[in-house]
Structures are given as C-alpha cells and as structure tokens.
Amino acid sequence: MIGQVIRLKVQAGKVEEFEALVSQLMRDVVDHEPGAIYEVRRVRGQERTYLYFISFPDQAAFDRYMTAGYHTQMSPQAVALLEGEPLFEELDNF
C-alpha cells in the first residue's frame, strides 16, 4: 500500500469553492481507482484546516492517480485556494 496524510489550510472565504473541488475529486477517485481509500476531513475547531488520508494498493495505482486528467485539472485550482504550503507525510505499513 502507498499512503499519505496531507494537512492543509484553505484561505478565508474560499472554503466552499475548495470543498466543491475536493468533493468532486473524491467521487472521481471512487469511480476510477479501485482499491483506493481517499478521505478528506475538516479538523474540528479549525474550520479552514483539512486532513487528507489517501491510500492506494500499489505504486502503479498511485502513479495512475497522480497523472489522471481529473486530478491534474483539479489540483492547480485547489492549490490556488490554499493558505501556505500543504504538509505531506508518507505512511508505512506495519
């Protein structure tokens, strides 16, 4: 499994636009990436901070996701709505 946790903060006034983009992305992952887990949650008490938990069955599945049109089209739009840089953490199985 290939997994990541991503923590990010959205600019003030951009939450609805961000959530619309991410909601569509989650639907696209479900439709196109069998075996993937893709969860995004807002941090309680931090209305503009989100955590992503993503997991793919293998490197090939992750690479396919990273180059998929639905992801490459949405990503720059979502990144433009962020405040600061996202924090990526790679996960290992045990």
Phi, psi and omega in degrees: 000143175249122183223153177215152164243133181234128178247131180212159179236135182264145178299148175302137180082001183245005186298313182299316179297316179298312182296326177295315179298314183290324177298318178294319178300316179298320177296319179297319179297315179302318183288329190243350186234081179300136178086354180277148171246127184218099182240137175231131181225147173276140179284126181302131179082358179229079193301345180247009181251134184232150171241130172258138167239116180234143180213134179235149185301328182198176182298322180299318179295319178296316179298320178299315178299314184296334181255359181295141181305318181298327179281314183291334177282322183281323188306308181298327178295316180291318180299325179295342181266358185275154171255109183080186182268144174290153176254119181257135173230124178281141181249145175245148172283158172220000000 
